[in-house]
Short mmCIF file of N, CA and C in Angstrom, two decimals:
data_model
loop_
_atom_site.label_atom_id
_atom_site.label_comp_id
_atom_site.label_asym_id
_atom_site.label_seq_id
_atom_site.Cartn_x
_atom_site.Cartn_y
_atom_site.Cartn_z
N MET B 20 0.85 -1.19 0.00
CA MET B 20 0.00 0.00 0.00
C MET B 20 0.88 1.24 0.00
N ILE B 21 0.58 2.17 -0.88
CA ILE B 21 1.36 3.40 -0.97
C ILE B 21 0.54 4.52 -0.35
N LEU B 22 1.13 5.18 0.61
CA LEU B 22 0.47 6.33 1.23
C LEU B 22 1.00 7.60 0.59
N ARG B 23 0.11 8.47 0.21
CA ARG B 23 0.52 9.74 -0.38
C ARG B 23 0.54 10.80 0.70
N THR B 24 1.48 11.69 0.56
CA THR B 24 1.53 12.81 1.49
C THR B 24 0.50 13.84 1.07
N GLU B 25 0.24 14.76 1.96
CA GLU B 25 -0.70 15.82 1.62
C GLU B 25 -0.18 16.62 0.43
N ARG B 26 1.13 16.84 0.39
CA ARG B 26 1.73 17.58 -0.72
C ARG B 26 1.53 16.81 -2.03
N GLY B 27 1.71 15.50 -2.00
CA GLY B 27 1.51 14.69 -3.19
C GLY B 27 0.07 14.74 -3.66
N ASP B 28 -0.87 14.73 -2.73
CA ASP B 28 -2.28 14.83 -3.09
C ASP B 28 -2.58 16.16 -3.76
N ARG B 29 -2.01 17.22 -3.24
CA ARG B 29 -2.22 18.54 -3.85
C ARG B 29 -1.65 18.58 -5.26
N HIS B 30 -0.49 17.96 -5.42
CA HIS B 30 0.13 17.90 -6.75
C HIS B 30 -0.77 17.14 -7.72
N LEU B 31 -1.32 16.01 -7.30
CA LEU B 31 -2.22 15.23 -8.15
C LEU B 31 -3.49 16.01 -8.47
N CYS B 32 -4.01 16.73 -7.49
CA CYS B 32 -5.22 17.53 -7.73
C CYS B 32 -4.94 18.64 -8.73
N ARG B 33 -3.80 19.31 -8.59
CA ARG B 33 -3.45 20.38 -9.54
C ARG B 33 -3.27 19.81 -10.94
N ALA B 34 -2.62 18.68 -11.03
CA ALA B 34 -2.41 18.06 -12.35
C ALA B 34 -3.74 17.67 -12.97
N ALA B 35 -4.64 17.10 -12.18
CA ALA B 35 -5.96 16.70 -12.69
C ALA B 35 -6.74 17.93 -13.15
N PHE B 36 -6.66 19.02 -12.40
CA PHE B 36 -7.38 20.24 -12.78
C PHE B 36 -6.80 20.83 -14.06
N ARG B 37 -5.47 20.82 -14.21
CA ARG B 37 -4.85 21.32 -15.44
C ARG B 37 -5.30 20.47 -16.64
N ASN B 38 -5.34 19.16 -16.45
CA ASN B 38 -5.82 18.29 -17.53
C ASN B 38 -7.26 18.59 -17.89
N TYR B 39 -8.09 18.82 -16.87
CA TYR B 39 -9.50 19.15 -17.10
C TYR B 39 -9.62 20.47 -17.88
N GLU B 40 -8.87 21.48 -17.45
CA GLU B 40 -8.92 22.77 -18.15
C GLU B 40 -8.47 22.63 -19.60
N PHE B 41 -7.40 21.88 -19.83
CA PHE B 41 -6.89 21.67 -21.18
C PHE B 41 -7.95 20.97 -22.04
N LEU B 42 -8.57 19.94 -21.51
CA LEU B 42 -9.62 19.20 -22.22
C LEU B 42 -10.80 20.11 -22.54
N MET B 43 -11.24 20.89 -21.56
CA MET B 43 -12.40 21.76 -21.78
C MET B 43 -12.10 22.83 -22.82
N ARG B 44 -10.90 23.37 -22.85
CA ARG B 44 -10.55 24.37 -23.87
C ARG B 44 -10.64 23.75 -25.27
N ARG B 45 -10.18 22.52 -25.40
CA ARG B 45 -10.26 21.83 -26.70
C ARG B 45 -11.71 21.61 -27.09
N LEU B 46 -12.53 21.18 -26.14
CA LEU B 46 -13.94 20.94 -26.44
C LEU B 46 -14.69 22.23 -26.74
N TRP B 47 -14.41 23.29 -25.99
CA TRP B 47 -15.05 24.58 -26.26
C TRP B 47 -14.72 25.06 -27.67
N ALA B 48 -13.49 24.81 -28.12
CA ALA B 48 -13.10 25.22 -29.48
C ALA B 48 -13.93 24.50 -30.53
N LEU B 49 -14.46 23.33 -30.18
CA LEU B 49 -15.31 22.57 -31.11
C LEU B 49 -16.79 22.92 -30.97
N GLY B 50 -17.11 23.86 -30.05
CA GLY B 50 -18.49 24.29 -29.86
C GLY B 50 -19.18 23.68 -28.66
N TYR B 51 -18.45 22.91 -27.86
CA TYR B 51 -19.06 22.26 -26.69
C TYR B 51 -19.29 23.27 -25.59
N VAL B 52 -20.51 23.31 -25.08
CA VAL B 52 -20.88 24.17 -23.96
C VAL B 52 -21.51 23.25 -22.90
N PRO B 53 -20.84 23.06 -21.76
CA PRO B 53 -21.35 22.09 -20.78
C PRO B 53 -22.82 22.31 -20.38
N GLU B 54 -23.22 23.56 -20.22
CA GLU B 54 -24.60 23.83 -19.80
C GLU B 54 -25.61 23.40 -20.85
N VAL B 55 -25.20 23.37 -22.09
CA VAL B 55 -26.09 22.95 -23.18
C VAL B 55 -25.95 21.46 -23.45
N HIS B 56 -24.71 21.00 -23.52
CA HIS B 56 -24.47 19.65 -24.03
C HIS B 56 -24.56 18.55 -22.99
N LEU B 57 -24.35 18.84 -21.72
CA LEU B 57 -24.53 17.79 -20.71
C LEU B 57 -25.98 17.30 -20.66
N PRO B 58 -26.97 18.22 -20.61
CA PRO B 58 -28.36 17.74 -20.68
C PRO B 58 -28.67 17.07 -22.03
N ALA B 59 -28.06 17.57 -23.10
CA ALA B 59 -28.29 16.97 -24.42
C ALA B 59 -27.77 15.55 -24.46
N ILE B 60 -26.61 15.31 -23.86
CA ILE B 60 -26.05 13.96 -23.82
C ILE B 60 -27.02 13.02 -23.13
N GLU B 61 -27.54 13.44 -21.99
CA GLU B 61 -28.49 12.60 -21.25
C GLU B 61 -29.72 12.31 -22.09
N ALA B 62 -30.24 13.33 -22.77
CA ALA B 62 -31.43 13.14 -23.60
C ALA B 62 -31.14 12.21 -24.77
N PHE B 63 -29.98 12.36 -25.40
CA PHE B 63 -29.63 11.49 -26.52
C PHE B 63 -29.49 10.04 -26.07
N ILE B 64 -28.85 9.84 -24.94
CA ILE B 64 -28.68 8.47 -24.45
C ILE B 64 -30.03 7.86 -24.10
N ASN B 65 -30.89 8.63 -23.44
CA ASN B 65 -32.21 8.12 -23.09
C ASN B 65 -33.06 7.85 -24.33
N THR B 66 -32.90 8.66 -25.36
CA THR B 66 -33.70 8.51 -26.57
C THR B 66 -33.11 7.54 -27.57
N TYR B 67 -31.80 7.63 -27.77
CA TYR B 67 -31.17 6.88 -28.86
C TYR B 67 -30.18 5.82 -28.37
N GLY B 68 -30.21 5.51 -27.09
CA GLY B 68 -29.26 4.51 -26.57
C GLY B 68 -29.33 3.21 -27.34
N CYS B 69 -30.52 2.80 -27.70
CA CYS B 69 -30.73 1.60 -28.53
C CYS B 69 -31.62 2.02 -29.69
N LEU B 70 -31.05 2.04 -30.87
CA LEU B 70 -31.84 2.41 -32.04
C LEU B 70 -32.83 1.32 -32.37
N GLU B 71 -34.01 1.72 -32.85
CA GLU B 71 -35.04 0.74 -33.19
C GLU B 71 -34.59 -0.19 -34.30
N ARG B 72 -33.90 0.35 -35.26
CA ARG B 72 -33.40 -0.51 -36.33
C ARG B 72 -31.88 -0.55 -36.21
N SER B 73 -31.35 -1.66 -36.52
CA SER B 73 -29.90 -1.78 -36.39
C SER B 73 -29.24 -1.35 -37.69
N TYR B 74 -28.07 -0.80 -37.56
CA TYR B 74 -27.28 -0.39 -38.70
C TYR B 74 -26.18 -1.41 -38.92
N TRP B 75 -25.84 -1.55 -40.17
CA TRP B 75 -24.65 -2.31 -40.49
C TRP B 75 -23.50 -1.32 -40.38
N PHE B 76 -22.63 -1.54 -39.41
CA PHE B 76 -21.48 -0.68 -39.25
C PHE B 76 -20.30 -1.27 -39.98
N PRO B 77 -19.63 -0.46 -40.78
CA PRO B 77 -18.42 -0.96 -41.41
C PRO B 77 -17.41 -1.37 -40.34
N ALA B 78 -16.41 -2.14 -40.74
CA ALA B 78 -15.39 -2.59 -39.79
C ALA B 78 -14.82 -1.42 -39.01
N GLU B 79 -14.57 -0.32 -39.69
CA GLU B 79 -14.11 0.90 -39.03
C GLU B 79 -14.99 2.04 -39.53
N PRO B 80 -16.06 2.36 -38.78
CA PRO B 80 -16.95 3.43 -39.24
C PRO B 80 -16.16 4.72 -39.47
N ASN B 81 -16.40 5.36 -40.60
CA ASN B 81 -15.70 6.61 -40.88
C ASN B 81 -16.58 7.79 -40.51
N VAL B 82 -15.99 8.96 -40.54
CA VAL B 82 -16.69 10.17 -40.12
C VAL B 82 -17.93 10.42 -40.98
N ALA B 83 -17.81 10.24 -42.27
CA ALA B 83 -18.95 10.48 -43.16
C ALA B 83 -20.11 9.55 -42.81
N PHE B 84 -19.81 8.29 -42.52
CA PHE B 84 -20.86 7.34 -42.15
C PHE B 84 -21.55 7.76 -40.84
N LEU B 85 -20.75 8.15 -39.85
CA LEU B 85 -21.33 8.57 -38.57
C LEU B 85 -22.18 9.82 -38.71
N ARG B 86 -21.72 10.76 -39.51
CA ARG B 86 -22.52 11.98 -39.76
C ARG B 86 -23.82 11.62 -40.46
N HIS B 87 -23.76 10.67 -41.38
CA HIS B 87 -24.98 10.23 -42.08
C HIS B 87 -25.98 9.63 -41.08
N VAL B 88 -25.50 8.79 -40.18
CA VAL B 88 -26.38 8.19 -39.17
C VAL B 88 -27.04 9.28 -38.33
N VAL B 89 -26.26 10.28 -37.90
CA VAL B 89 -26.83 11.38 -37.10
C VAL B 89 -27.86 12.13 -37.93
N SER B 90 -27.55 12.40 -39.19
CA SER B 90 -28.48 13.17 -40.03
C SER B 90 -29.77 12.42 -40.31
N GLN B 91 -29.74 11.09 -40.26
CA GLN B 91 -30.94 10.29 -40.52
C GLN B 91 -31.76 10.01 -39.26
N GLU B 92 -31.11 9.89 -38.12
CA GLU B 92 -31.80 9.46 -36.91
C GLU B 92 -32.17 10.56 -35.94
N VAL B 93 -31.43 11.64 -35.93
CA VAL B 93 -31.66 12.71 -34.96
C VAL B 93 -32.56 13.76 -35.58
N PRO B 94 -33.63 14.15 -34.88
CA PRO B 94 -34.52 15.19 -35.41
C PRO B 94 -33.75 16.48 -35.73
N PRO B 95 -34.20 17.22 -36.74
CA PRO B 95 -33.48 18.42 -37.18
C PRO B 95 -33.17 19.43 -36.07
N ASP B 96 -34.08 19.61 -35.13
CA ASP B 96 -33.83 20.60 -34.08
C ASP B 96 -32.74 20.16 -33.09
N LEU B 97 -32.46 18.87 -33.03
CA LEU B 97 -31.43 18.36 -32.12
C LEU B 97 -30.10 18.07 -32.83
N ARG B 98 -30.11 18.11 -34.15
CA ARG B 98 -28.91 17.77 -34.92
C ARG B 98 -27.69 18.62 -34.60
N PRO B 99 -27.84 19.94 -34.46
CA PRO B 99 -26.63 20.73 -34.17
C PRO B 99 -25.90 20.25 -32.91
N ASN B 100 -26.64 19.97 -31.84
CA ASN B 100 -26.00 19.47 -30.62
C ASN B 100 -25.40 18.09 -30.83
N ALA B 101 -26.09 17.25 -31.57
CA ALA B 101 -25.58 15.91 -31.84
C ALA B 101 -24.29 15.98 -32.66
N MET B 102 -24.24 16.90 -33.61
CA MET B 102 -23.03 17.03 -34.42
C MET B 102 -21.86 17.57 -33.61
N VAL B 103 -22.12 18.50 -32.71
CA VAL B 103 -21.04 19.00 -31.84
C VAL B 103 -20.50 17.86 -30.99
N LEU B 104 -21.39 17.07 -30.42
CA LEU B 104 -20.95 15.95 -29.59
C LEU B 104 -20.17 14.92 -30.41
N LEU B 105 -20.63 14.64 -31.62
CA LEU B 105 -19.91 13.72 -32.48
C LEU B 105 -18.51 14.25 -32.80
N GLU B 106 -18.43 15.53 -33.14
CA GLU B 106 -17.12 16.12 -33.44
C GLU B 106 -16.19 16.05 -32.23
N CYS B 107 -16.72 16.29 -31.04
CA CYS B 107 -15.91 16.20 -29.82
C CYS B 107 -15.40 14.78 -29.61
N LEU B 108 -16.28 13.80 -29.77
CA LEU B 108 -15.86 12.41 -29.60
C LEU B 108 -14.81 12.01 -30.63
N LEU B 109 -15.01 12.42 -31.87
CA LEU B 109 -14.05 12.10 -32.92
C LEU B 109 -12.69 12.74 -32.63
N GLN B 110 -12.71 14.00 -32.20
CA GLN B 110 -11.46 14.70 -31.90
C GLN B 110 -10.72 14.03 -30.74
N LEU B 111 -11.44 13.70 -29.69
CA LEU B 111 -10.81 13.06 -28.52
C LEU B 111 -10.24 11.70 -28.88
N ALA B 112 -10.97 10.94 -29.66
CA ALA B 112 -10.48 9.63 -30.08
C ALA B 112 -9.22 9.78 -30.93
N GLN B 113 -9.23 10.74 -31.84
CA GLN B 113 -8.06 10.96 -32.69
C GLN B 113 -6.86 11.39 -31.85
N GLU B 114 -7.05 12.31 -30.91
CA GLU B 114 -5.95 12.78 -30.07
C GLU B 114 -5.38 11.65 -29.21
N ASP B 115 -6.26 10.75 -28.77
CA ASP B 115 -5.81 9.62 -27.96
C ASP B 115 -5.22 8.50 -28.81
N GLY B 116 -5.40 8.60 -30.12
CA GLY B 116 -4.90 7.55 -31.00
C GLY B 116 -5.68 6.25 -30.85
N GLN B 117 -6.95 6.38 -30.47
CA GLN B 117 -7.80 5.23 -30.24
C GLN B 117 -8.98 5.25 -31.20
N PRO B 118 -9.52 4.08 -31.52
CA PRO B 118 -10.73 4.05 -32.36
C PRO B 118 -11.93 4.55 -31.56
N LEU B 119 -12.91 5.05 -32.26
CA LEU B 119 -14.13 5.52 -31.60
C LEU B 119 -14.95 4.33 -31.09
N PHE B 120 -14.90 3.23 -31.82
CA PHE B 120 -15.63 2.02 -31.43
C PHE B 120 -14.66 0.88 -31.25
N CYS B 121 -14.95 0.01 -30.31
CA CYS B 121 -14.18 -1.22 -30.12
C CYS B 121 -15.11 -2.39 -30.38
N TYR B 122 -14.66 -3.34 -31.13
CA TYR B 122 -15.48 -4.50 -31.45
C TYR B 122 -14.94 -5.70 -30.75
#
């Protein structure tokens, strides 16, 4: 068991906060606004968590395919928020060097 000192805890907290600020600046640059998009995320998950019809997803879904799915399934008034969230997810996955989906 490793015990951290109070100083070490403060260092970890500062590092976590800096990472959070850096992440939020990147997301804000893509149009993400927490007050708007956090409730939108909840609504999208509650509404679209399981689509009524299944899609055939290519082995590696590309951006154009994902945008097409959003444009077909999300009502027009909700599309702008859905597209911002999609762009944020795509950007984060790209920066992490990870795929958006794991099979």
